[in-house]
Amino acid sequence: MDKGWCMFLLIVVGLVLMNVLVVGCAAPHASSIGELRAPQHLRCEYLVDPLGIDETAPRLSWEMDDPRRGAAQRAYQIMAASSETALEQDSGDLWDTGKVASDESVQIVYSGRPLRSGMEVYWTVRLWDANGKPSPWSRPARWSMGLLSPSDWDACWIGDTRTPPLDQNEPLPSPRLRTEFAIPGEGGKVRRAIAFVSALGLYELRLNGQRVGDHLLAPEWTDYHRRVQYQTYDVTAQLHPGANTLAAQLGDGWYAGRIGLADLVPGMPKRSLYGRQPRLLVRLAIEFADGHTQIIVSDDAWRLSTDGPIRVSDILDGETYDARRETPGWDMPGFDDSAWLPVGVFEKVDAAYAGPRLVAQPNEPIRIVRQIHPVAVTEPQTGVYVFDLGQNMAGWCRIRLRGPAGTTVTLRHAEVLNPDGTIYTANLRSAAQTDHYTLRGGDGEVFEPHFTYHGFRYVEVTGLTGKPAIDDLIGCVFCSAAPEAGRFECSSPMLNKLWSNIVWTQRANLMSIPTDCPQRNERLGWMGDILAFAQTACFDMDMTAFFTKWLPDVRDAQAEDGRYPDFAPHPFDPNARFSSVPAWGDAGVFVPWCAYVNYGDKRMLERHFESARRWVDCIQQKNPDLLWKNSRGNDYGDWLNADTLKLEGWPASGAEVPKEVFATMFFARSTELVARMADVLGRPDETEHYRALAADIRAAFNRAYVASDGRIQGNTQAGYAIALAFDLLPESQRAAAKHYLLEGFQTYGGLISTGFHSTICLMNELTRCGRSDEAYRLINNRRMPSWGYAIDHGATTIWERWDGYVEGRGFQDPGMNSFSHYAIGSVGEWMYRTIIGINPDESKPGYKHFFIRPRPGGGLTWARGEYRSLYGQIECAWRKKDGRLTIDLTVPPNTTATVSVPTNDAAKVKEGGHPAAIAENVKCLGTEDGAACYFVPAGRYTFSAPCGDPGAAK
Ligand code: BGC
């Protein structure tokens, strides 16, 4: 071969290799500059590759991955197939949309071939932008179907059928259940094995000695009389040829254990509100490569023992574990279970099944989301060790122990300390949140509970045989693992701490339902609390799937006449008690609407509309003059307002909005939101009806409670804040209301006097009326009552009460003093909206279009924040320097934003160094309230503008 040929060949080989490397490394995400990349972050029903869904028309979404300005999808094509191979061969045997001209990339409804129980679906998507060339196909994603009808289970509820002790309040030991089955060696390779599992009570499933999945407290809390969730696990890797063992440990949980408030409600048993003994339901479907299947179900072949190590487990009280009762190998093949009992068989789940409806869990499970290490261990009394985790949290501890068999170690959990360094537990009321572990003895053992959770920062450990090491204990933080979506940071360490405290409180209170608190004997899905906090919750975390789970709980708890409950689930009969409270019941309207604004989920509204409408109808029916005087249940009002503080120099009363006024304001707002829901859903008659009704309620409100000089009955700052926030006043009265709103500060020495529901209204309305300086003054304040006071006194989560602890006085009444209550953390909403400037647009929901409206102030020199919308990451960062304000902004592909740049000289605003008026892709919209406004498509932007002195901006 001559030299020329050799060179030629070398070049060709080199080029081929380079190509392989470039394509191999980059595919399928990046393509050469200028070309559209493959879509990312594919989700089905808001989850990544979910298993066992029961939506037969699931909705798909993806994110366009394109940093270019103006990036927008013009068309998409989805292919869905019954196998990965089919998809690889470009065959969408279930669904091929072809090229669909659309800019929609969220909630695309699957409308391919019908989906059946257990079916697997693989899918991919590609896009077109304005250039007309398709992107590469996305990486394949998948989902699988759950069991769509009871007959697909063909399994029995099993458990202990022996008669329990008569005293319903006596806790019972946790049952363990097991069965063995063989996978014939000649049966061939297992292609896929899927376990569908549920319990009345709680379960941990085990297969051949290993835990199945990482879910905690499954199947979680619903109204078990009506509905119970199941979970789906892929256990293919845990099976092997020959003998296999499927086993489960059950716990009482919310079904058979204690539930908050039950001990305080007359006539209620202390525990076992849904049932006395837990039960298990399992279907394991094993598919072999040759196409045949083997099914293992919960049935009479199982055996049961109640002699295991978990002697007591309770959500509120804790767990008692005796490691001497462990029987190693109980969840493995070959274990001698001859001393175990034949399991008791309850109802069969088949075509004739009439028990609680089995539904697939639609949201992220409760799982460990963080592990935290103690910052200190002290010994306030001899042999009493107190671990400080440095952070108030919800979950439990994992502890390493050594000692002789029979030694019992006790872990008590508390949020705060007494002055002498011992733990303060009075505010837990009757919730023991105490774990006991009896050692089996030997080389060291590790304890972690199974079926309980605690709200705590401090752990008191007693019964140890020696001094513990600081790393002997870890705090396992768990919650419903909604993905974290927001971030906040600014030049004030106190505000950064406030944001962190808000998120930690949210983490502590998403426990299958949105709870009020994680520690005392309460922990209920209090509706008023989430009503106040919902928008903050949506900024902090992706709440789509969580609300998809919880709204049916709300509907299940609605009284027959339409009254919404005070909390959901409602274990105490909503027809008889705890329902119809203004601003609590209204969460049944406010929360789905808030979810719609943030996520644009019409299906959620569709499913909820009838229920929301019934609530408004019911209030109207009971109050024909349209003032909400009747049927206000326990009527909590604007809970925990300044009247409860009794501060020296403050009036003894007068901060609280009169209850009738407060109630009527919520009635008007709920009716208005029902009208908007009807409009979104394309129901013109109902839109008109509820719009007119809302107008009538507003008119009745103004006639009855607003004087001609604009004073609202009660003349409370809170009343003006809510009336303005809900747009209840005629335009002519708004100026007066703003005036009185500000005047309100004089009575309370410039401090905050609002309650649970009016606090966020006050903050937002101060900004809306151009007085962000006042809102900054409140958020920066460190005198009681304020967020800053709590932080200066050690808060790592949001306190239930402004005066949870007061210097010189100590703790508030232990009867109601939680240190982890998110309601007044609703100020997080203002921090995102006003400090960072991110605001959803109700008319283009789900951030298809949004507003960036930062209002720097309060002495801050910079702030930056992020929010992961369904379309991708939104970022906004601003800084003030040398008389200029600079805003760096990211608008995700397929969305647009309106940016409002506060400035004292609109003509000098620049973008990317050029006058904003001529910047690429930037459309000038004029000025509004001291800010220059621009419309921008996707992309990154840097606006800069002359601004006044930091802190002077309003
Ligand atoms: C809860 C609150 C709840 C309230 C009703 C309290 O015990 O902890 O957060 O909203 O009751 O007023």
Tab-separated table of C-alpha atoms and ligand atoms in Angstrom, residues 516 520 522 526 529 584 636 639 756 800 816 821, ligand 1:
chain	number	residue	atom	x	y	z
A	516	ASP	CA	-51.046	21.015	60.999
A	520	ARG	CA	-48.654	16.457	69.422
A	522	GLU	CA	-53.204	16.147	66.462
A	526	TRP	CA	-56.413	20.740	58.921
A	529	ASP	CA	-53.702	25.650	57.512
A	584	TRP	CA	-61.247	25.790	56.750
A	636	TYR	CA	-62.196	29.420	64.375
A	639	TRP	CA	-57.036	32.073	64.120
A	756	PHE	CA	-53.502	32.620	60.194
A	800	GLU	CA	-47.713	27.829	65.563
A	816	MET	CA	-51.561	24.462	72.056
A	821	HIS	CA	-46.830	24.656	62.092
B	1	BGC	C1	-54.609	23.107	64.841
B	1	BGC	C2	-54.639	24.229	63.852
B	1	BGC	C3	-56.015	24.194	63.276
B	1	BGC	C4	-56.905	24.596	64.407
B	1	BGC	C5	-58.296	24.937	64.135
B	1	BGC	C6	-55.524	23.493	65.949
B	1	BGC	O1	-55.511	22.657	67.009
B	1	BGC	O2	-53.353	22.777	65.236
B	1	BGC	O3	-53.577	24.450	63.115
B	1	BGC	O4	-56.191	24.850	62.108
B	1	BGC	O5	-56.813	23.714	65.475
B	1	BGC	O6	-58.456	26.113	64.717
